[in-house]
mmCIF file of C-alpha atoms and ligand atoms in Angstrom:
data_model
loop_
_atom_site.group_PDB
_atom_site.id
_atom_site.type_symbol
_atom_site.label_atom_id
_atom_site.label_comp_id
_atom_site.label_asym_id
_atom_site.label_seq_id
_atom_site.Cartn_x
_atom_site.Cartn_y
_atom_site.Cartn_z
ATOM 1 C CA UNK A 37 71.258 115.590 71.874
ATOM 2 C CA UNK A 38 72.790 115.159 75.254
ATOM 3 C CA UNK A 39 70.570 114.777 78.153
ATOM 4 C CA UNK A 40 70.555 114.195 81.897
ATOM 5 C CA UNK A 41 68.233 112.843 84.396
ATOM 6 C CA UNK A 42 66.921 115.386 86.715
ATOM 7 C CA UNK A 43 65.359 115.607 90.158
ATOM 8 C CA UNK A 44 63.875 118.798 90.671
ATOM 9 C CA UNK A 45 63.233 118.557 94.263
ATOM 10 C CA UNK A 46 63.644 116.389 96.661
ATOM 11 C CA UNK A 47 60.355 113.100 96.324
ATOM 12 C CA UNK A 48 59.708 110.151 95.359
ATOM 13 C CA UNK A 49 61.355 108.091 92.107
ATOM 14 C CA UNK A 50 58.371 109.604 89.701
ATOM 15 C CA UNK A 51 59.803 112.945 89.862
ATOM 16 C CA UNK A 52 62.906 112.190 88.251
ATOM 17 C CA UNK A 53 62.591 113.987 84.714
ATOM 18 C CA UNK A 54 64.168 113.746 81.136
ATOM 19 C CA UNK A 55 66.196 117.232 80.205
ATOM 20 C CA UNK A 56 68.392 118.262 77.157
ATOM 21 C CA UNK A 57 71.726 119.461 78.107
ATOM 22 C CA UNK A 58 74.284 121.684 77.094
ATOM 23 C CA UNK A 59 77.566 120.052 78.839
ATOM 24 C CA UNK A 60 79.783 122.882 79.450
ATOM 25 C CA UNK A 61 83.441 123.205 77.898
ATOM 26 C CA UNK A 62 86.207 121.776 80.445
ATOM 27 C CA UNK A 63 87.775 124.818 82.326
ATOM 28 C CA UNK A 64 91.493 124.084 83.712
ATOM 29 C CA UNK A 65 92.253 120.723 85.250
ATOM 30 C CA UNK A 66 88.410 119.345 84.143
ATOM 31 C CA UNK A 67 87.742 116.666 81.325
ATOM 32 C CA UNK A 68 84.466 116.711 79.230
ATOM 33 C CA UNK A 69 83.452 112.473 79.352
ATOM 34 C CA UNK A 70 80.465 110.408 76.957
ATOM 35 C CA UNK A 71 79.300 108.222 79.287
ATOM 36 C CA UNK A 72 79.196 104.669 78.024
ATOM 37 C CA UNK A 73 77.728 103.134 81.473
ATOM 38 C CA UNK A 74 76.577 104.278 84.486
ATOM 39 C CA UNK A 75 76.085 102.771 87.902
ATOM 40 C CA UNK A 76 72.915 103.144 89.936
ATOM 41 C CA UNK A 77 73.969 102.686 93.862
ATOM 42 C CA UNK A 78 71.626 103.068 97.228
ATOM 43 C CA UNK A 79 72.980 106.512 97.747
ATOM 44 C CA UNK A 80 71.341 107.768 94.555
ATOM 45 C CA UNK A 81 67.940 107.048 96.742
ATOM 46 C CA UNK A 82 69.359 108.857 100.142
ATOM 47 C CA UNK A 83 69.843 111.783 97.870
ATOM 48 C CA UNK A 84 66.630 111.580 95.846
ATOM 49 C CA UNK A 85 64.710 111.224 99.037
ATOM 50 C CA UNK A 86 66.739 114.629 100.486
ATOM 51 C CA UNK A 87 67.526 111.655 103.540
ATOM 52 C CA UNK A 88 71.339 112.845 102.504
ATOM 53 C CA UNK A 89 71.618 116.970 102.123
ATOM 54 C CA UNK A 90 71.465 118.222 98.509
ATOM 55 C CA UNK A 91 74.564 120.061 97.468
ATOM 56 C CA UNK A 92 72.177 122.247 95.066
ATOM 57 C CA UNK A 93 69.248 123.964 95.957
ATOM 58 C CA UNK A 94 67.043 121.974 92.904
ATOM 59 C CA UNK A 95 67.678 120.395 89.983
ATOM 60 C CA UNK A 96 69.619 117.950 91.287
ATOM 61 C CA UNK A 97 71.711 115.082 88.710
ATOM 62 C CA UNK A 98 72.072 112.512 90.925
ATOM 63 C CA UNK A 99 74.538 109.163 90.340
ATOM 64 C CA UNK A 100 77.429 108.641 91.505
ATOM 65 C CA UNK A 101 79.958 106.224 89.099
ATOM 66 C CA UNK A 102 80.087 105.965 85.917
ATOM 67 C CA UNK A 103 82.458 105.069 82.888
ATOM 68 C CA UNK A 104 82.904 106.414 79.913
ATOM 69 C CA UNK A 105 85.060 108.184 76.625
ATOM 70 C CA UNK A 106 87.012 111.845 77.051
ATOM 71 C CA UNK A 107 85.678 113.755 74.273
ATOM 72 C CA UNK A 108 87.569 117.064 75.144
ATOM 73 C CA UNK A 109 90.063 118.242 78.105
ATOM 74 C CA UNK A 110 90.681 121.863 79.605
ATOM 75 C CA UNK A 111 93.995 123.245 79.928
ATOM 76 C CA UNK A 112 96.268 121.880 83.217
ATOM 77 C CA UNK A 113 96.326 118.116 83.654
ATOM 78 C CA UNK A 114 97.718 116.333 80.998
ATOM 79 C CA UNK A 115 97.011 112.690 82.364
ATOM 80 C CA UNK A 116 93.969 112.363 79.498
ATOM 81 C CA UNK A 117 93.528 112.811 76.198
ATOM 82 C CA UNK A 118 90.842 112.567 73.593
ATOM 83 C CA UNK A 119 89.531 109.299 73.402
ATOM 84 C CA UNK A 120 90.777 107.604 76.310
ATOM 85 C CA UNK A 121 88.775 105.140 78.563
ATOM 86 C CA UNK A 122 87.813 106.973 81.409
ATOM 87 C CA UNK A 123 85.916 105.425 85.130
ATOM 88 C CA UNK A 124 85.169 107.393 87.709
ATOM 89 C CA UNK A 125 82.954 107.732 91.277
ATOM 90 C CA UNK A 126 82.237 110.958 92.480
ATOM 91 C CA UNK A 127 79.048 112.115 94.173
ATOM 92 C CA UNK A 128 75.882 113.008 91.719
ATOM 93 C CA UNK A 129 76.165 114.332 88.229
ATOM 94 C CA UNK A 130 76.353 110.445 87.391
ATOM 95 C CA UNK A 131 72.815 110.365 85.649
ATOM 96 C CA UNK A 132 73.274 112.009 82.038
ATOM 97 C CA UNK A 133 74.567 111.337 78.380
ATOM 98 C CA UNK A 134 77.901 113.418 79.050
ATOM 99 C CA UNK A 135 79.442 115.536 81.962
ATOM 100 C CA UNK A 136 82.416 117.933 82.528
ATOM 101 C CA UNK A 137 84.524 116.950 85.893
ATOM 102 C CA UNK A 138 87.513 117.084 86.840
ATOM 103 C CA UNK A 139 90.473 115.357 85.810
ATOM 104 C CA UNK A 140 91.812 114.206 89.332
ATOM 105 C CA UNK A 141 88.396 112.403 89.705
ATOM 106 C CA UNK A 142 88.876 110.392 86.364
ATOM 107 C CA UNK A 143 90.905 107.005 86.345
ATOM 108 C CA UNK A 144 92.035 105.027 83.187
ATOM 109 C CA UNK A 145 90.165 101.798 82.240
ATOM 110 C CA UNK A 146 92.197 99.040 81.897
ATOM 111 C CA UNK A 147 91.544 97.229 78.084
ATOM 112 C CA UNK A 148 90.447 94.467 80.132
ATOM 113 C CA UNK A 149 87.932 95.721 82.496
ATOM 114 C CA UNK A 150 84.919 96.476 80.482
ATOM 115 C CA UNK A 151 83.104 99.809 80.683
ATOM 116 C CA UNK A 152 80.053 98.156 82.240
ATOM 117 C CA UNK A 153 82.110 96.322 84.840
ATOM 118 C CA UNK A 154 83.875 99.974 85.888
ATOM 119 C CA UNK A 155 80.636 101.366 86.037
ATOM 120 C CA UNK A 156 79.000 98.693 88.356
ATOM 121 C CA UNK A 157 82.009 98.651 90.393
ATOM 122 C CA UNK A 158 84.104 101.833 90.647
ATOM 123 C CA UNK A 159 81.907 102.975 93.708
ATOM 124 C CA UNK A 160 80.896 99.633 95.173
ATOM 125 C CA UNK A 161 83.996 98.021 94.423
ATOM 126 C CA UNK A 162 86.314 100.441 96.086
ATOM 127 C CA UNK A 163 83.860 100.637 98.866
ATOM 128 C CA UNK A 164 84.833 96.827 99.864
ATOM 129 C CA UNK A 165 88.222 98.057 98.746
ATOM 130 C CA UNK A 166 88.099 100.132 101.698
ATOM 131 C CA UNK A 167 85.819 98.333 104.436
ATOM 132 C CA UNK A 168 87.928 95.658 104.576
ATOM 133 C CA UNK A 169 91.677 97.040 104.232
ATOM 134 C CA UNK A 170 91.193 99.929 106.336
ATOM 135 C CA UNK A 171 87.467 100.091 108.367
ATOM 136 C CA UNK A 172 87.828 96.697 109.806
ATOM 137 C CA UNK A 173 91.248 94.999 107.994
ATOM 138 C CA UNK A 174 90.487 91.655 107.624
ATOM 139 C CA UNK A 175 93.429 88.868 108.475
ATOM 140 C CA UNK A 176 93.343 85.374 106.477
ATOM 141 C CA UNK A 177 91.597 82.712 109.034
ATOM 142 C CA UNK A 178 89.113 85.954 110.508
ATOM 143 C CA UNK A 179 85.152 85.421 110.751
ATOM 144 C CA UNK A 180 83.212 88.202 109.631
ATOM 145 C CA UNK A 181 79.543 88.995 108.949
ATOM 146 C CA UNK A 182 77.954 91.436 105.806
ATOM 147 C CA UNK A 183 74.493 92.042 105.490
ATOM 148 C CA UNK A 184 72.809 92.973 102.417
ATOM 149 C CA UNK A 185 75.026 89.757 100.792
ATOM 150 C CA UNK A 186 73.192 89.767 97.414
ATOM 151 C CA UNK A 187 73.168 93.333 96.637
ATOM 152 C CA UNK A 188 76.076 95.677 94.640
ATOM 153 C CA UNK A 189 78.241 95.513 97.743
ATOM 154 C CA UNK A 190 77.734 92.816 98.917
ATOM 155 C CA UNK A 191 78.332 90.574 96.279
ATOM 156 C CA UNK A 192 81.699 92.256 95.343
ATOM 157 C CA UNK A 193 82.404 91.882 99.537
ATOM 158 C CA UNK A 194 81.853 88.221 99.322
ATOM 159 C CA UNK A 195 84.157 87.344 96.805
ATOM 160 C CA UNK A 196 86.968 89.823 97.889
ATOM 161 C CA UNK A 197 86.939 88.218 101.486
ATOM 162 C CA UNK A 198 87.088 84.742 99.953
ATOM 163 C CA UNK A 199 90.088 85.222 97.697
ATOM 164 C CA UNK A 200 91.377 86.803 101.020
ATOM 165 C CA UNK A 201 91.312 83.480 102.913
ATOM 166 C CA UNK A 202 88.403 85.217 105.007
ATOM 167 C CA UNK A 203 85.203 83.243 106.126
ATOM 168 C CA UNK A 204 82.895 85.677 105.514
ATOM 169 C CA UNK A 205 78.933 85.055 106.813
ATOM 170 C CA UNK A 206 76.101 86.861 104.673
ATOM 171 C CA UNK A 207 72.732 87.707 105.409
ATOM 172 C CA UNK A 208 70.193 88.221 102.650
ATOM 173 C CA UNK A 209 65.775 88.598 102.038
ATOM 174 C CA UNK A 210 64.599 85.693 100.800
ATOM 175 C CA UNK A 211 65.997 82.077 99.302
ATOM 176 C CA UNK A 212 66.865 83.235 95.925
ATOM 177 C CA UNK A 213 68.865 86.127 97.355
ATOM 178 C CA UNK A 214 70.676 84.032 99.889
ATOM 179 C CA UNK A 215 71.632 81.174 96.947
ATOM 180 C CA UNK A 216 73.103 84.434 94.709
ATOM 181 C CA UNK A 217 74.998 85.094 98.181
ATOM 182 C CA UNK A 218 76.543 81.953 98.299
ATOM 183 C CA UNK A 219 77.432 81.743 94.335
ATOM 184 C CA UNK A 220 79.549 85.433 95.286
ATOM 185 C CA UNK A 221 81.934 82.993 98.175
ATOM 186 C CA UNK A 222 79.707 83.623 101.422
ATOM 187 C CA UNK A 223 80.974 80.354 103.439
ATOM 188 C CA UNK A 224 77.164 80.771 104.970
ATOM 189 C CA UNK A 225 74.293 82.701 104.518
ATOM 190 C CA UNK A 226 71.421 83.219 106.663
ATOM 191 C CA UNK A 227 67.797 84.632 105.163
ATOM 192 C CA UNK A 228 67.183 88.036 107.888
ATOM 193 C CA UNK A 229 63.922 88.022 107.437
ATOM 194 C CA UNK A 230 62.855 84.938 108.699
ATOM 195 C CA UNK A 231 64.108 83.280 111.888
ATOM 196 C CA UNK A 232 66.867 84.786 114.218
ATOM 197 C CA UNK A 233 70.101 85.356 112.196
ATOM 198 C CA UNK A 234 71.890 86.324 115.570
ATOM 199 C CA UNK A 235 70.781 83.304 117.036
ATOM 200 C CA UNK A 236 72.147 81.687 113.610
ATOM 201 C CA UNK A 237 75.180 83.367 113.494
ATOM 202 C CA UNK A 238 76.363 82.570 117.334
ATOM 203 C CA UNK A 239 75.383 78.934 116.674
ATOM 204 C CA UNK A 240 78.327 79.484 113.339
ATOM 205 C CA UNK A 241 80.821 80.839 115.456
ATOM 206 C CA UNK A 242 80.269 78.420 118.420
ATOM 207 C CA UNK A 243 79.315 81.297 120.610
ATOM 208 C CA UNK A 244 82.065 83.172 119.851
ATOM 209 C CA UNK A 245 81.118 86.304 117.441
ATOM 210 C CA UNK A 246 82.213 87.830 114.666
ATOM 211 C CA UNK A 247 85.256 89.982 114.491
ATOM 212 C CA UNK A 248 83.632 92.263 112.179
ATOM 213 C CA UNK A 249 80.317 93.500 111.088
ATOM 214 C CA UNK A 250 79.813 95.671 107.698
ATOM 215 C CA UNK A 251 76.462 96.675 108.373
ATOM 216 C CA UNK A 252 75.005 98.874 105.262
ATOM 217 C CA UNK A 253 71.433 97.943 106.550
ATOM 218 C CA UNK A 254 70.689 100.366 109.566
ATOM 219 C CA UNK A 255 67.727 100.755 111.910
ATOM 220 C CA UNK A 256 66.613 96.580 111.643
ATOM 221 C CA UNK A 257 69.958 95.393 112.111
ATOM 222 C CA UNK A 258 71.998 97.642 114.236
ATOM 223 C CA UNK A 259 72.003 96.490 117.414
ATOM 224 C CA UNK A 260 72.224 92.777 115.965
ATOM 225 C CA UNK A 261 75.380 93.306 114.299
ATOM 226 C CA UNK A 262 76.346 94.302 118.136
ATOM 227 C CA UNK A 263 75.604 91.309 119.438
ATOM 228 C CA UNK A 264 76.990 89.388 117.479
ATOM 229 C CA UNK A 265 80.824 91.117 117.707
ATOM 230 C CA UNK A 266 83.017 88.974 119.550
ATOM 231 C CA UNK A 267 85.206 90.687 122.177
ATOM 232 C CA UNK A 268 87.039 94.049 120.965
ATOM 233 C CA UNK A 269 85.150 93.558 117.851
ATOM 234 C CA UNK A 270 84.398 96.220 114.739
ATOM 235 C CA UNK A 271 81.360 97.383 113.729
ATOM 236 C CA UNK A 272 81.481 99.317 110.249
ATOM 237 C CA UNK A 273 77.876 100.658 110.149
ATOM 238 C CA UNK A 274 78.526 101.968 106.447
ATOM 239 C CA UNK A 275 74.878 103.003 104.999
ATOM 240 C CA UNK A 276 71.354 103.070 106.430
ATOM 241 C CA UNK A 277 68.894 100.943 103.452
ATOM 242 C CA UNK A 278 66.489 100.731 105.879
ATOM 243 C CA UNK A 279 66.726 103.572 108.039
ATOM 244 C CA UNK A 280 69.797 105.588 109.846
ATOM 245 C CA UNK A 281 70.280 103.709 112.889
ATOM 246 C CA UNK A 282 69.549 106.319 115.291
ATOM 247 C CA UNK A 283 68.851 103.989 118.207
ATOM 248 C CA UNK A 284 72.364 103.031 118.600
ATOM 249 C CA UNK A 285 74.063 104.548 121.880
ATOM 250 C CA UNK A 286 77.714 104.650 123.212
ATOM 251 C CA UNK A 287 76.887 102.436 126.176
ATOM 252 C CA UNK A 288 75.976 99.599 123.490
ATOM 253 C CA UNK A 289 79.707 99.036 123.310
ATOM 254 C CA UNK A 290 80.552 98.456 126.389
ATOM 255 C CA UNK A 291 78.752 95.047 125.681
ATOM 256 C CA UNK A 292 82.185 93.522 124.413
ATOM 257 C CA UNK A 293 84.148 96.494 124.225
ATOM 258 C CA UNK A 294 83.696 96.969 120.658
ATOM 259 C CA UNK A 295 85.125 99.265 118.101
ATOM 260 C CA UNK A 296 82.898 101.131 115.811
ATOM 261 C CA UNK A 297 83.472 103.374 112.846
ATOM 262 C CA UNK A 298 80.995 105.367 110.296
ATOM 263 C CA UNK A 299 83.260 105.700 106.971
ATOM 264 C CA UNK A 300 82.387 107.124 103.993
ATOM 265 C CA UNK A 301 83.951 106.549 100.654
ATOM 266 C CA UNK A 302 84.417 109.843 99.187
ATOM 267 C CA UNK A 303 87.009 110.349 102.604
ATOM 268 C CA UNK A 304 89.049 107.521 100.866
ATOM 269 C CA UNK A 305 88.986 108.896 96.944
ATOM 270 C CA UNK A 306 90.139 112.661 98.147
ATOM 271 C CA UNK A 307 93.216 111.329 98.209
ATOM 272 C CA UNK A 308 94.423 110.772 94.422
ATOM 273 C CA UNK A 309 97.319 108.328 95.195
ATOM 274 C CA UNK A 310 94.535 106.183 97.536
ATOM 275 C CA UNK A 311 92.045 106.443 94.165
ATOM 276 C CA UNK A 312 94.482 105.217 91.785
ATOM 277 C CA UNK A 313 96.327 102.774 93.882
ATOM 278 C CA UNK A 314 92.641 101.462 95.144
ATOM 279 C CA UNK A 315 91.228 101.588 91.617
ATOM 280 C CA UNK A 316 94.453 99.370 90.211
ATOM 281 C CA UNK A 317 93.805 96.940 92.904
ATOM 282 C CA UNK A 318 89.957 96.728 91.930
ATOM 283 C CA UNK A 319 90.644 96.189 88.256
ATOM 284 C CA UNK A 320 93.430 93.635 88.817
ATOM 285 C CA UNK A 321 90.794 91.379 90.921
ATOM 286 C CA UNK A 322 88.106 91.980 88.130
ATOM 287 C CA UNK A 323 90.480 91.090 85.604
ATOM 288 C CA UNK A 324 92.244 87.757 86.800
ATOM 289 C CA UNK A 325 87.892 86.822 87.260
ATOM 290 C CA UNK A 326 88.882 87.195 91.048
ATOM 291 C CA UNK A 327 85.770 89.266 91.655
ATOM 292 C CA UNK A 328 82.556 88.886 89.262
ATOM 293 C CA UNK A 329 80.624 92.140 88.619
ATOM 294 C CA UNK A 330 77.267 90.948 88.251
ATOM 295 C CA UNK A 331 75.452 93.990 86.177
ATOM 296 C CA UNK A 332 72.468 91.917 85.413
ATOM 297 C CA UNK A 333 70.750 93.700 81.646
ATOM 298 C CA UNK A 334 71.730 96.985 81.646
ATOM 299 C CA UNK A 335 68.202 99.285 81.812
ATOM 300 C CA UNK A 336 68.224 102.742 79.427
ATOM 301 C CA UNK A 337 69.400 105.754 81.482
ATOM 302 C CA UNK A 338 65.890 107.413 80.889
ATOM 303 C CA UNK A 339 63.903 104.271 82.772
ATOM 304 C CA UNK A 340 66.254 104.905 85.766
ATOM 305 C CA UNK A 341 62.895 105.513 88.081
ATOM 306 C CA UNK A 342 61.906 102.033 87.427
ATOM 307 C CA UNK A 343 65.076 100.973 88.504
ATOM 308 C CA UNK A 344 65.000 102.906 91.574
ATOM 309 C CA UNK A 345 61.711 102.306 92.616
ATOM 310 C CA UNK A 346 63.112 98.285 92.442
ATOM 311 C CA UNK A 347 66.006 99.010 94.509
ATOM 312 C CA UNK A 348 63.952 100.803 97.326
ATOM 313 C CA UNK A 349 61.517 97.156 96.887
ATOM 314 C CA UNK A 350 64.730 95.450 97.384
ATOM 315 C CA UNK A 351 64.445 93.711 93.772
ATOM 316 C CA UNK A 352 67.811 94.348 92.807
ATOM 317 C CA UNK A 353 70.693 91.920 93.220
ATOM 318 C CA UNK A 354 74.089 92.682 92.364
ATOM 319 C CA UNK A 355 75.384 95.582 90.372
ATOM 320 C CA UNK A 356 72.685 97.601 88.317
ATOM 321 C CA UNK A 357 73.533 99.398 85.221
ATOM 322 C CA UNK A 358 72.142 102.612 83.033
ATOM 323 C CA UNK A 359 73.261 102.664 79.259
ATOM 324 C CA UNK A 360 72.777 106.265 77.479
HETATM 325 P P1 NDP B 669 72.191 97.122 97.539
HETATM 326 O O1 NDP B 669 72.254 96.584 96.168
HETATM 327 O O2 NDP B 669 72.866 96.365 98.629
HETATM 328 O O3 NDP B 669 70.675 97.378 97.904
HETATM 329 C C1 NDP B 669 70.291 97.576 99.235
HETATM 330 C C2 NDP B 669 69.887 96.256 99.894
HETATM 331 O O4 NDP B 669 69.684 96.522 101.268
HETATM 332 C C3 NDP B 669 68.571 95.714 99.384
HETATM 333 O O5 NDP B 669 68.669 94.961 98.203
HETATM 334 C C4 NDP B 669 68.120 94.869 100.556
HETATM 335 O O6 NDP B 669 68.674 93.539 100.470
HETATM 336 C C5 NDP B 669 68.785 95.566 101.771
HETATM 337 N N1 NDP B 669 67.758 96.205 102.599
HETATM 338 C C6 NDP B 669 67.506 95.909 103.895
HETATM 339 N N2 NDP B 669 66.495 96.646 104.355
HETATM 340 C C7 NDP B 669 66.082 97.419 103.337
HETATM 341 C C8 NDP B 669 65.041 98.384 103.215
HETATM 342 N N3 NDP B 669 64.221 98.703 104.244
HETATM 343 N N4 NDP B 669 64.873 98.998 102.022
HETATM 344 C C9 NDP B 669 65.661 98.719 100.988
HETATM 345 N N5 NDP B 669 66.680 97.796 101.045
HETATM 346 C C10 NDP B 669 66.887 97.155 102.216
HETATM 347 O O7 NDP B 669 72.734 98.635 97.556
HETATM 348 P P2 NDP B 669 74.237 99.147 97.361
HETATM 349 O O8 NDP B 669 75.131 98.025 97.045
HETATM 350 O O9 NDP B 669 74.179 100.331 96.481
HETATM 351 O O10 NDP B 669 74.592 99.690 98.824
HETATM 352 C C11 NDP B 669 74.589 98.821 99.952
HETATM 353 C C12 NDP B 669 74.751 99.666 101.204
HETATM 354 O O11 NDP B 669 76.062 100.195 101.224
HETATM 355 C C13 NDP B 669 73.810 100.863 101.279
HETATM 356 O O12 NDP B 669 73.400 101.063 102.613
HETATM 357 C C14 NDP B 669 74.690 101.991 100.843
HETATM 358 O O13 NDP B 669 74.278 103.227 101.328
HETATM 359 C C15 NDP B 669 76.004 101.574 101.470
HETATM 360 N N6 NDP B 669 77.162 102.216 100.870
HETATM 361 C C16 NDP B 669 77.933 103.008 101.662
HETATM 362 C C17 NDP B 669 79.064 103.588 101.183
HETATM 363 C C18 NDP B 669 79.939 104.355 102.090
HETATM 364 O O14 NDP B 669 81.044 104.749 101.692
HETATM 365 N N7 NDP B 669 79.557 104.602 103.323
HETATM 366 C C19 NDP B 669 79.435 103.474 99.770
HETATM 367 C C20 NDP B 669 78.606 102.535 99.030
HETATM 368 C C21 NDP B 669 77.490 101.966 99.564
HETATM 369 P P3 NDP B 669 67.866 92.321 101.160
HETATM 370 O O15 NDP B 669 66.562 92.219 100.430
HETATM 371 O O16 NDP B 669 68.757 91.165 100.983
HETATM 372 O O17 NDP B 669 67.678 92.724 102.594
#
């Protein structure tokens, strides 16, 4: 029986709930999809929480990536066919056994880019895609700083920047997150939550700064990521995991005349030729072992409030997967 994870309203991870489904027949240009693996990312919790605005009144699916097999297609868009290995990253509708969507959300999966790997990576991996080709595009030889270095993002960001030639410093809770940092090509990484990591990261760039900051963090580490910028410097404030970082004003610019910019990835993926030419990019680093997705044991898609209630305690590291 197919199922999907529901949140009725918006609350706290224990009112996520188990409910049989009836996936609807694909209408014109939409593909019916099995799911095979699904990625959990932070944004599932900004939309459980209601912190981001719910697109339904209740009875909300959240997730937002998965992978997976098309089991049936509509009339229209003849890219897919029965059978074929799908990935995709839209938002919610992520968190069940199968889904209808459409077709021009849907890439193909490469036969060497396993379906666990798309699914920890399709909407974290085209996020770095994006941060650091277009928010703030890196040059070989640049210094730049990403907190959060031992989650989903941030592990993918630290090995994309070093097989760019970038020397990219991380910031990560606690020893055993900043070792996992420096496995995923951090040059240095500096534990936030003890000591002064913008004392730490001056005393790295002899006094210089950074010439870009992807700040997913928020509130605690807004206006340290500014002070840390080195003249005309970016700062991609990207997510909020501890808060949206309201206290953040215009003025705080002027400090080095500093860029900043607030993207979003589903901006990027409207565009189909970005998705597909983004996507082939992604699976090409995957597959030459360029960029490790570390999915960790996958946890059953109808356990996923244990696995959010870990990610809101920061226990997660890397990629985390759901398996229907
Ligand atoms: P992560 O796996 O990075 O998990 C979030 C991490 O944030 C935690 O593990 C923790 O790492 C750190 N953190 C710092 N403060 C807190 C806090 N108060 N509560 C919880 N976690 C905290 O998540 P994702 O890889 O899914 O996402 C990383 C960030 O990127 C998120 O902010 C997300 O919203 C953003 N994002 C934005 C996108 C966009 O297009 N704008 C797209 C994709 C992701 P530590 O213990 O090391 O501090």
């Amino acid at each position: 029986m197919a199922y999907a994870i529901v949140a009725p309203r918006p609350g706290g991870a224990e009112i996520l709930e188990r409910r049989d489904i009836d996936p609807p027949r694909p209408k014109n240009g939409e593909v019916l999809i099995r799911h095979t693996a699904i990625g959990v990312n932070f944004i599932d919790v900004y939309f459980r929480t209601g912190s981001y605005p719910w697109p339904v009144e209740r009875d909300l699916v959240l997730g937002s990536e998965g992978a997976g097999v098309v089991e049936a297609v509509g009339e229209g868009f003849t890219e897919f066919k029965p059978g074929d290995r799908v990935a995709y990253t839209v938002p919610n509708g992520a968190y069940a056994t199968h889904r209808t969507l459409p077709a021009a959300a849907l890439v193909h999966l490469p036969e060497n880019v396993k379906d666990e790997q798309a699914a920890g990576a399709m909407l974290k991996g085209l996020t770095v895609h994006y941060l650091i080709h277009h928010s703030y595009a890196v040059q070989k030889g640049d210094t730049v700083l990403v907190h959060a270095a031992a989650g989903g993002v941030g592990q993918i960001a630290g090995q994309w920047l070093k097989a760019k030639g970038v020397r990219a410093i991380g910031t990560a809770g606690g020893a055993k997150k900043c070792t996992l940092a420096k496995e995923a090509g951090y040059d240095a990484v500096i534990d936030y939550n003890s000591g002064d990591w913008v004392e730490e990261v001056k005393k790295l760039t002899d006094g210089e700064g950074v010439a870009a900051v992807y700040d997913g963090v928020g509130t605690d580490t807004i206006l340290g990521s500014i002070a840390v910028l080195r003249r005309f410097g970016t700062l991609v404030s990207f997510g909020q995991a501890s808060g949206a970082p309201d206290q953040f004003r215009i003025s705080h610019l002027a400090s080095n005349s500093l860029r900043l910019t607030r993207p979003t990835l589903f901006h990027h993926t409207a565009s189909r030729d970005w998705l597909t030419g983004a996507a082939a990019d992604l699976f090409a680093v995957i597959a030459e072992g360029r960029v490790r997705i570390e999915t960790g044991t996958p946890s059953p898609l109808d356990k996923v409030a244990e696995v959010h209630a870990a990610l809101e305690a920061r226990k997660t590291t890397g990629s985390t997967i759901l398996m229907p």
